Tab-separated table of C-alpha atoms in Angstrom:
chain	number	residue	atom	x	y	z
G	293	UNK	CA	-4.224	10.062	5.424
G	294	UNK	CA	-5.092	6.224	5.828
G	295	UNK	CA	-3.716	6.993	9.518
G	296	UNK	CA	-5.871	9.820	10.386
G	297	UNK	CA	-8.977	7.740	8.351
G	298	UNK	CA	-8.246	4.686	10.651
G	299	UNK	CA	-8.362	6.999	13.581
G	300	UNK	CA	-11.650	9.267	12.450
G	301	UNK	CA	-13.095	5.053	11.842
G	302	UNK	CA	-12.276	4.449	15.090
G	303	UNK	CA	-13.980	7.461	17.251
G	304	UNK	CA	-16.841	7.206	14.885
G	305	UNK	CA	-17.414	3.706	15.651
G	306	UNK	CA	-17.126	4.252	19.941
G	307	UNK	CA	-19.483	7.401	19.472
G	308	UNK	CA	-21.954	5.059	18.025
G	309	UNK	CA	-21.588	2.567	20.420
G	310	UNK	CA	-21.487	5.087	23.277
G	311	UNK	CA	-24.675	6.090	22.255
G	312	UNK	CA	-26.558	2.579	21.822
G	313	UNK	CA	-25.486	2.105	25.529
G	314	UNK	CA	-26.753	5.110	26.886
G	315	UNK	CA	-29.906	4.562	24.655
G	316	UNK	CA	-30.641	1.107	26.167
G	317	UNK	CA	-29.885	2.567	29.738
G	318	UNK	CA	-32.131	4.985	29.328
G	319	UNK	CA	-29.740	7.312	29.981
G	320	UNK	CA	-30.343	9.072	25.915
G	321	UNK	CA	-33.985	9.294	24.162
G	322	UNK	CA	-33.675	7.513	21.267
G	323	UNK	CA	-34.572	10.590	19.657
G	324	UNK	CA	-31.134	12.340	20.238
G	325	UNK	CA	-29.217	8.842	19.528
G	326	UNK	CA	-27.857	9.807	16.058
G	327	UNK	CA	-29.799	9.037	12.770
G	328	UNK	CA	-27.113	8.658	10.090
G	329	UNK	CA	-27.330	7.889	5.698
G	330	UNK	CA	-25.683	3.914	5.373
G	331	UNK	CA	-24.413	2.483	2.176
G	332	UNK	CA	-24.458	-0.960	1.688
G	333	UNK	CA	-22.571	-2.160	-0.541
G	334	UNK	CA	-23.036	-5.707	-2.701
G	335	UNK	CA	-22.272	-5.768	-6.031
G	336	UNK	CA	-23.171	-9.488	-6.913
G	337	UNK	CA	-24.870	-12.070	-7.749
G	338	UNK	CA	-28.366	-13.370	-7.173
G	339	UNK	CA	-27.917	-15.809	-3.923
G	340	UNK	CA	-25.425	-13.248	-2.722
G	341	UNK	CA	-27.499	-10.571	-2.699
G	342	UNK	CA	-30.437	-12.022	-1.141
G	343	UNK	CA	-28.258	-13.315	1.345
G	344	UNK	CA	-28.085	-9.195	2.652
G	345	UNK	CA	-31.296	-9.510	2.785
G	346	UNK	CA	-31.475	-9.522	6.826
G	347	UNK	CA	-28.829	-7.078	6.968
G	348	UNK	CA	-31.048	-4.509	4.985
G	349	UNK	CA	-33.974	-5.248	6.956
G	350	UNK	CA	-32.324	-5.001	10.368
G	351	UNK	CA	-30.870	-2.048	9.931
G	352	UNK	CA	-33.942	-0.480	8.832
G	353	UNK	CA	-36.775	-2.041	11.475
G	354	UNK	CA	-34.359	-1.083	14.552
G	355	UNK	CA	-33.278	1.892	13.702
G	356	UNK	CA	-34.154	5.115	11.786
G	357	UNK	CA	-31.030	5.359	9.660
G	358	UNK	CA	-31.717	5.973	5.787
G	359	UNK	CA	-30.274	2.851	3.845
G	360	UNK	CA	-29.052	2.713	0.501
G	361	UNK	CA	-27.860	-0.307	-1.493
G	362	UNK	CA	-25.442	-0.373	-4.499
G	363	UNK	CA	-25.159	-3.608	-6.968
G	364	UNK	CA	-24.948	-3.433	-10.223
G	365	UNK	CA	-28.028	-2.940	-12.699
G	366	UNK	CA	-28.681	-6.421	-14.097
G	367	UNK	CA	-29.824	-7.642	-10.587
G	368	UNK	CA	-32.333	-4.514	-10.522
G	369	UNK	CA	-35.219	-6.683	-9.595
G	370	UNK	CA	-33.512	-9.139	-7.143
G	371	UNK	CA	-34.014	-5.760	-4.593
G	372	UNK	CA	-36.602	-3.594	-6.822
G	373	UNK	CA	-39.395	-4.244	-4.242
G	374	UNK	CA	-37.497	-4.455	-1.013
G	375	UNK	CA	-39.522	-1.961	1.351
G	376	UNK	CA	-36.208	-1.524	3.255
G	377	UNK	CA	-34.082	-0.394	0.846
G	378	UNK	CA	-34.413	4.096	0.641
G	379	UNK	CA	-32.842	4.112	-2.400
G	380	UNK	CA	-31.094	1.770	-4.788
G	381	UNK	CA	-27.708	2.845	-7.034
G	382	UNK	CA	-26.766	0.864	-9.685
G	383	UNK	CA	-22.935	0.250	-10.925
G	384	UNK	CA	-22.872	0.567	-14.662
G	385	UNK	CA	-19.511	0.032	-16.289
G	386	UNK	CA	-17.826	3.388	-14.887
G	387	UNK	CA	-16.481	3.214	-11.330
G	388	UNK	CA	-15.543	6.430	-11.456
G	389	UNK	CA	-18.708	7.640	-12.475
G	390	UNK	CA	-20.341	5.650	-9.176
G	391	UNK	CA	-18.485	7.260	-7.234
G	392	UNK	CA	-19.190	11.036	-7.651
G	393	UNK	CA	-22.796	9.920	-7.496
G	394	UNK	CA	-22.340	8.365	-4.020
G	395	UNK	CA	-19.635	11.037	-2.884
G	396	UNK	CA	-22.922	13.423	-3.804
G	397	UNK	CA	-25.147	11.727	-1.246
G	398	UNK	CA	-22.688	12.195	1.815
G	399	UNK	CA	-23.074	8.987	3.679
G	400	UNK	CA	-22.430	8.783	7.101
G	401	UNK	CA	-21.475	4.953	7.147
G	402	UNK	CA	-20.906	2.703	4.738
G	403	UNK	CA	-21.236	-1.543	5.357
G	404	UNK	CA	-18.859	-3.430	2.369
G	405	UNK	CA	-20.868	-6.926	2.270
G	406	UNK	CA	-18.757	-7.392	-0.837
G	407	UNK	CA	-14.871	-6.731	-0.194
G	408	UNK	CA	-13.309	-6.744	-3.352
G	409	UNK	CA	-11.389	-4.174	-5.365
G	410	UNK	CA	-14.202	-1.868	-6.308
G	411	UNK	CA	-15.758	-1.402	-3.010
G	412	UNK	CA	-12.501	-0.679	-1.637
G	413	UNK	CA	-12.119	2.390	-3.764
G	414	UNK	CA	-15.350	3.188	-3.321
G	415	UNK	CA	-14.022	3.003	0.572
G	416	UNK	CA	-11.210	5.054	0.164
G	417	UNK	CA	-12.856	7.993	-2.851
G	418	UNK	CA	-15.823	8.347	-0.030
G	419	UNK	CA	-13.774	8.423	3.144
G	420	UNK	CA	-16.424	7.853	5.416
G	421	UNK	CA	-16.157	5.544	8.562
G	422	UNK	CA	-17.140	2.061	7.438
G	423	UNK	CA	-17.149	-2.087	8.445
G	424	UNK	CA	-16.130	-4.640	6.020
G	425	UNK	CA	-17.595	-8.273	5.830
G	426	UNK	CA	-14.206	-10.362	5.482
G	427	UNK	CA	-14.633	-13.079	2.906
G	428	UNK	CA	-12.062	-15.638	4.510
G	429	UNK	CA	-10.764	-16.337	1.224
G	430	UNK	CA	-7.427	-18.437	2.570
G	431	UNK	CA	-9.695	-20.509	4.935
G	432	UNK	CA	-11.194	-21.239	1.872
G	433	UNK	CA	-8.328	-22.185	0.030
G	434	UNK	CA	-7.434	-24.275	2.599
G	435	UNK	CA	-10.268	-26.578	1.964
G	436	UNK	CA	-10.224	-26.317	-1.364
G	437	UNK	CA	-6.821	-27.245	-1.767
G	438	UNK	CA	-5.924	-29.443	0.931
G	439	UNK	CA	-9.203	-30.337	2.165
G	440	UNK	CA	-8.316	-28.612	5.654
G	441	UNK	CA	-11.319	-26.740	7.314
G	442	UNK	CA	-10.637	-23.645	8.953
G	443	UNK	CA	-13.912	-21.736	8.462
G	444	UNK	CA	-16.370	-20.890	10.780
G	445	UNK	CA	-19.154	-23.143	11.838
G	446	UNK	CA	-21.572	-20.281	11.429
G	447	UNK	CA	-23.772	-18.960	8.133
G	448	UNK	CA	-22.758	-16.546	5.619
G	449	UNK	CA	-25.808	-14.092	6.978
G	450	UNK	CA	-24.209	-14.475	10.754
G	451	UNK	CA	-21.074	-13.090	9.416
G	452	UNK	CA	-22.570	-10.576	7.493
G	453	UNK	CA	-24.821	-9.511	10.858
G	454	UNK	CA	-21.198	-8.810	12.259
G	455	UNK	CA	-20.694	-5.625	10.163
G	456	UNK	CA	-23.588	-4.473	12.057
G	457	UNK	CA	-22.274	-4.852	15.474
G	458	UNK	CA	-21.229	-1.207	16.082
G	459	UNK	CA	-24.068	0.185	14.938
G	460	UNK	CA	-26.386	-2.218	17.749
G	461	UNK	CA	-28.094	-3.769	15.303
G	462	UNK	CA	-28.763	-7.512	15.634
G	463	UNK	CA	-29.935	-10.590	13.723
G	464	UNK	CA	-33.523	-10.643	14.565
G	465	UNK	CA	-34.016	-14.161	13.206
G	466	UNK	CA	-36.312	-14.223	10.376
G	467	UNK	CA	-34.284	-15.655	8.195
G	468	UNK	CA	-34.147	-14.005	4.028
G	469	UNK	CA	-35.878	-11.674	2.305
G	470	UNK	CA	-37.337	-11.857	-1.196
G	471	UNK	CA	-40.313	-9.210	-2.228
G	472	UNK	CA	-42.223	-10.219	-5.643
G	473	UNK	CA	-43.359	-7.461	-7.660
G	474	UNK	CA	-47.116	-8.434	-7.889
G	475	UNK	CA	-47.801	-5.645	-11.308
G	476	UNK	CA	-45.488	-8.477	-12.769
G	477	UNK	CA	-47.427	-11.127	-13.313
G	478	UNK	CA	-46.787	-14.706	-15.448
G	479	UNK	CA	-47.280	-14.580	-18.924
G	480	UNK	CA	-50.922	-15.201	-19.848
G	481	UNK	CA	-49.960	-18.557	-21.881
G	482	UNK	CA	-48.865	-20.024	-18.246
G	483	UNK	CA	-50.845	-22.342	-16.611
G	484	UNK	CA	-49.440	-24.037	-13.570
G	485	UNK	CA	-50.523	-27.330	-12.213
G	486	UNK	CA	-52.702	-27.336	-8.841
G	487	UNK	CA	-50.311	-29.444	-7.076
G	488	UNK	CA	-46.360	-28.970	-8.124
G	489	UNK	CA	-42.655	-29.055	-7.428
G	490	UNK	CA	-40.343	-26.709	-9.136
G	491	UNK	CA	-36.917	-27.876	-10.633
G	492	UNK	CA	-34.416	-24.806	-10.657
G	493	UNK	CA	-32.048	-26.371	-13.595
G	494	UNK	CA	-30.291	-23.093	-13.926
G	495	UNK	CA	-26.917	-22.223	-11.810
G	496	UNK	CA	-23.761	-19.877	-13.369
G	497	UNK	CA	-21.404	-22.648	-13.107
G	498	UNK	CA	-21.404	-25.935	-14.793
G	499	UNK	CA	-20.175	-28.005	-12.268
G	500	UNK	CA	-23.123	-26.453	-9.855
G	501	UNK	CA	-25.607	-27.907	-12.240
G	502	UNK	CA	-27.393	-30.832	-11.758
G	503	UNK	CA	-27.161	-33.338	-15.176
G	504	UNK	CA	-30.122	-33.118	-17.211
G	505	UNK	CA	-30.530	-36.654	-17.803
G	506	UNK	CA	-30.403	-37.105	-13.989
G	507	UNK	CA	-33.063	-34.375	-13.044
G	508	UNK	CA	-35.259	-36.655	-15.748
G	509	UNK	CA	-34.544	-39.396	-13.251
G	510	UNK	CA	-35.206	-37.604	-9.833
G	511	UNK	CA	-38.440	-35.949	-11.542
G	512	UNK	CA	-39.625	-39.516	-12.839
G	513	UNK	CA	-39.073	-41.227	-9.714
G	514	UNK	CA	-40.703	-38.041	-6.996
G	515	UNK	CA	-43.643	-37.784	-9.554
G	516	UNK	CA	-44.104	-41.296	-9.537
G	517	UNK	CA	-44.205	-41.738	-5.914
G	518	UNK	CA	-45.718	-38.697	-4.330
G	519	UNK	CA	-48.210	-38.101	-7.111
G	520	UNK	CA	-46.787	-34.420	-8.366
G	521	UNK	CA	-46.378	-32.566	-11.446
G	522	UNK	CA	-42.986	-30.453	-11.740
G	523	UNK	CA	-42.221	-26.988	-13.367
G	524	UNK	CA	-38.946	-26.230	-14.455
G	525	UNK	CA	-37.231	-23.087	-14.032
G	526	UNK	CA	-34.340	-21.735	-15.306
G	527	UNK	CA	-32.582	-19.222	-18.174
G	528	UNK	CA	-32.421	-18.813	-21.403
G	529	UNK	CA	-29.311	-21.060	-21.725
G	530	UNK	CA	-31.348	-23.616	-19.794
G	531	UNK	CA	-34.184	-23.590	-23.004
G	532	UNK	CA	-32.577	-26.869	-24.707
G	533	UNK	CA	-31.972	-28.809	-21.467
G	534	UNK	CA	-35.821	-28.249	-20.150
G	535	UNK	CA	-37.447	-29.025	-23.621
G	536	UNK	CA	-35.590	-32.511	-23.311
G	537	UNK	CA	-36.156	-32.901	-19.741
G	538	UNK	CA	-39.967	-32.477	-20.244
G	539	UNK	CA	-39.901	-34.117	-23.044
G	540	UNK	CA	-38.924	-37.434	-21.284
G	541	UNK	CA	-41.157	-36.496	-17.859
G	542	UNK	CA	-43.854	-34.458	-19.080
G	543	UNK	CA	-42.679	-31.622	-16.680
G	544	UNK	CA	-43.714	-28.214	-17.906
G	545	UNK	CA	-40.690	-26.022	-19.377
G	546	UNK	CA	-40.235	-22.457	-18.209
G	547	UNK	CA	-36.916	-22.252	-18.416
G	548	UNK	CA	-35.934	-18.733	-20.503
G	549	UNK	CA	-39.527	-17.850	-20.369
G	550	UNK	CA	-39.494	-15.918	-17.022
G	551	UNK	CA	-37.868	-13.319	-15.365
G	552	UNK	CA	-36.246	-13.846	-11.874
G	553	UNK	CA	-39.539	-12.395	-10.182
G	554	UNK	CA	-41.491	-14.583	-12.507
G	555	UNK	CA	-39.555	-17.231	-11.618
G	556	UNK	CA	-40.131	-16.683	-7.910
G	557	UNK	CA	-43.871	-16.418	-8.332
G	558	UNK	CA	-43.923	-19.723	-9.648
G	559	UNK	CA	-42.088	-21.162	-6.781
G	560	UNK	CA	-43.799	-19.351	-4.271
G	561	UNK	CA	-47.080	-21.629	-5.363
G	562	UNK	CA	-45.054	-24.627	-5.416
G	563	UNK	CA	-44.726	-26.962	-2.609
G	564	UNK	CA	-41.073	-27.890	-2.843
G	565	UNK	CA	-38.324	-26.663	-4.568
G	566	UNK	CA	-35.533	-28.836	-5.884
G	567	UNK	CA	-32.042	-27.307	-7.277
G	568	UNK	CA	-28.164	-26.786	-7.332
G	569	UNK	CA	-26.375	-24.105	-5.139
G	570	UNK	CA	-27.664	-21.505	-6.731
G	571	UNK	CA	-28.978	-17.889	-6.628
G	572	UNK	CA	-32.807	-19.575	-6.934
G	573	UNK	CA	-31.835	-22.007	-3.452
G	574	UNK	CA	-31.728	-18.397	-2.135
G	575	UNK	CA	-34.792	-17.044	-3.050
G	576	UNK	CA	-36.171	-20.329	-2.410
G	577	UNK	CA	-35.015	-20.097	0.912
G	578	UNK	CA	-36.445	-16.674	1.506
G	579	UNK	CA	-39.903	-17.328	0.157
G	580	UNK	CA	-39.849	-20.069	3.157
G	581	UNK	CA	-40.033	-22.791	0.940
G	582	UNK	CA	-39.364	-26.902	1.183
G	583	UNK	CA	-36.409	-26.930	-0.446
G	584	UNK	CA	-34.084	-30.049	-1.445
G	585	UNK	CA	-30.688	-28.859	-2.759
G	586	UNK	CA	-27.884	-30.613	-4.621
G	587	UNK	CA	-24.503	-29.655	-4.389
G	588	UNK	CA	-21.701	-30.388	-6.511
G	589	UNK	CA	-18.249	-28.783	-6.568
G	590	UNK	CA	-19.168	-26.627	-3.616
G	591	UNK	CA	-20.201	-27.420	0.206
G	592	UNK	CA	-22.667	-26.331	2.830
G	593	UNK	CA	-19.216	-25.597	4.890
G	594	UNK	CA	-18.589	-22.271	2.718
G	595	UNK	CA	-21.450	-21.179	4.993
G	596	UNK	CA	-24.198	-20.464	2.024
G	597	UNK	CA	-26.929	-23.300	2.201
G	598	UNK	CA	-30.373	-22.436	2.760
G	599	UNK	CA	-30.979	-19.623	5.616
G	600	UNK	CA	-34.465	-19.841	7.378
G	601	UNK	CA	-35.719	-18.450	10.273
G	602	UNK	CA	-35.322	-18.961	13.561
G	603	UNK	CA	-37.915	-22.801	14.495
G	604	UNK	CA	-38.387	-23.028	10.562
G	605	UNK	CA	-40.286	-26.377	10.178
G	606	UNK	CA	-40.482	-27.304	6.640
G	607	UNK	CA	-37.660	-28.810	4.528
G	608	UNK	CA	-34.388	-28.636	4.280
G	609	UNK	CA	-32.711	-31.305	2.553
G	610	UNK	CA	-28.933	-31.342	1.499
G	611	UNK	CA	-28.414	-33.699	-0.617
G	612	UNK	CA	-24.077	-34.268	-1.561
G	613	UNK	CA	-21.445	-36.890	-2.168
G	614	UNK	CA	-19.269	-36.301	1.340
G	615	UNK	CA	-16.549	-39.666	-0.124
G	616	UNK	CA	-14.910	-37.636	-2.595
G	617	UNK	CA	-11.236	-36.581	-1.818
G	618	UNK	CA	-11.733	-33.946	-4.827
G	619	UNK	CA	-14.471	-32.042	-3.386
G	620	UNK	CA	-14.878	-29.069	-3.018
G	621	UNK	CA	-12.649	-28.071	-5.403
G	622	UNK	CA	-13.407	-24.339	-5.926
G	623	UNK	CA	-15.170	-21.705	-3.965
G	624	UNK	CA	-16.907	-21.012	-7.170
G	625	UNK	CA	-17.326	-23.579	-9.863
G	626	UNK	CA	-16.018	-24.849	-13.064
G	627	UNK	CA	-17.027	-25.082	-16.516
G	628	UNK	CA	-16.366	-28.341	-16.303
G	629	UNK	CA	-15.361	-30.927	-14.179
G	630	UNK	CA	-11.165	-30.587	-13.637
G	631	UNK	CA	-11.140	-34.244	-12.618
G	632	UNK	CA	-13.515	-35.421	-15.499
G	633	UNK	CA	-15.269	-37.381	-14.115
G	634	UNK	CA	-18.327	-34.640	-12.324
G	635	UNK	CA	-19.244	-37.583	-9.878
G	636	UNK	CA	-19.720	-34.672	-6.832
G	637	UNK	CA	-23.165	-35.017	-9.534
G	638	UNK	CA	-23.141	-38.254	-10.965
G	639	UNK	CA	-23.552	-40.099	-8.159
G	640	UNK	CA	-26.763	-39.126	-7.662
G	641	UNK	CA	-27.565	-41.887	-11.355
G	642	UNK	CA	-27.176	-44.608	-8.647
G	643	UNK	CA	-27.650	-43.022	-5.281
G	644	UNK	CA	-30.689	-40.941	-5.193
């Protein structure tokens, strides 16, 4: 069956292309060219998501294909207000049960931005042509490892355009998405500064997070010299950190006050946003912000710094320790540093 299921991928795939030719040749109306049900398929987590952003809206500005998206329900509002998106299915805790509600909507396509276990059976229950984004997971233990680089010198996003390839649909160059659901506004205590930076403190991994005591520094010295006030962002488990960080800059806390579209109303009205590798770089990056980014265990060579558009001309500052033999030392991140020492972060007491 996996024969005859490569084979069926295969014809699928020329007919489609086939018929983009013949469309751009003039040789087809683009009314006969073949308008098909696509489910796209990313699972996780904030910046990753957001980082389909351009596949989602490609797909659906040059072409007429319905487009669904499946991720799982806790990032509901990362894509709640995405105009592109038909329809949104959510992965609860039961694969199975995901499944027989997306066998029930008969897709014609399917585009895996995720690649892991679960969207492979979802691959396989569905049995519908399909195009996988390949993660390059042993170039990245290469690096990670040895420190030998073997990845592409291209963004995450590029890649992920690839899956689109047979279907003629191409990167149109306006870098990410992020839509803010306006009936959600800030809470009425809120009051935000006229002139202000954000500070994303937040980040899943520990050794992704900038110090506290060395965002106090970087907030003490930028507020000093460019005359700003900052607003902190970040979760609930961020609470303790901001209180002392404001506490010793006069910054005003919002960490695990806001929701993610709270949080990106707030930086939409800053003027620059400064944080870790993290899911709120993303958004950051999509609301077409200034943004200055620290990176610790991680590096811009995984292919997942800030994505702008095409002539962007505001600011994009990477800010990393490149004389550490350690670094990067996991795709991912730690909950602490392995070697001890975190300097991939503590350099920045002396150096920034």
């Amino acid at each position: 069956s996996s024969f005859f299921l490569q084979m069926y991928n295969f014809f699928f795939k020329y007919l489609i292309s086939v018929a983009y030719l013949l469309e751009k040749s003039l040789l087809l109306s683009p009314v006969i060219i073949l308008i098909m049900k696509i489910l796209v398929v990313r699972f996780s987590s904030i910046g990753d998501i957001v980082l389909t952003s351009p596949v989602l809206r490609c797909l659906k500005t040059q072409s007429e294909h319905v487009v669904h998206f499946v991720t799982k329900r806790k990032f509901e509002s990362v894509v709640a207000a995405n105009p592109y998106i038909d329809k949104t299915i959510f992965l609860e805790d039961d694969l199975m049960a995901l499944v027989k509600v997306l066998k029930s909507e008969n897709y014609d396509y399917i585009v895996d931005l995720h690649h892991n276990l679960r969207s492979k059976i979802i691959k396989i229950m569905l049995n519908k042509p399909s195009s996988t984004f390949h993660k390059l997971n042993f170039q990245k233990l290469l690096l990670t490892k040895f420190k030998v680089d073997r990845l592409p010198k291209i963004h995450i996003v590029d890649r992920y355009m690839e899956t689109l390839r047979e279907l003629g649909v191409k990167n149109d160059g306006l870098g990410l998405d992020f839509f803010i659901d306006r009936e959600e506004g800030l809470p009425q205590d809120v009051q935000l500064p006229d002139n202000y930076y954000v500070f994303a403190i937040g980040g899943q991994h520990k050794t992704k997070i900038v110090p506290h005591d060395i965002v106090v520094r970087i907030i003490n010295r930028v507020s000093s010299s460019e005359n700003v006030d900052f607003v902190i962002i970040g979760g609930k488990e961020n609470r303790e950190d901001g209180d002392f960080i404001a506490s010793k800059t006069g910054a005003i806390n919002l960490s695990g006050v806001l929701s993610i579209n709270q949080s990106a109303q707030v930086m939409e009205k800053s003027k620059v946003v400064y944080t870790g590798d993290t899911g709120m770089m993303h958004i950051a990056a999509a609301l077409k912000k200034n943004v200055v980014s620290f990176w610790g265990n991680t590096v811009p060579e995984f292919g997942m710094y800030p994505y702008f558009p095409t002539g962007f001309q505001g600011k994009n500052v990477i800010v990393e320790n490149k004389n550490l033999s350690c670094r990067p030392c996991h795709k991912l991140g730690y909950k602490e540093c392995p070697k001890k020492h975190f300097e991939c972060m503590r350099w920045l007491e002396n150096e920034y």
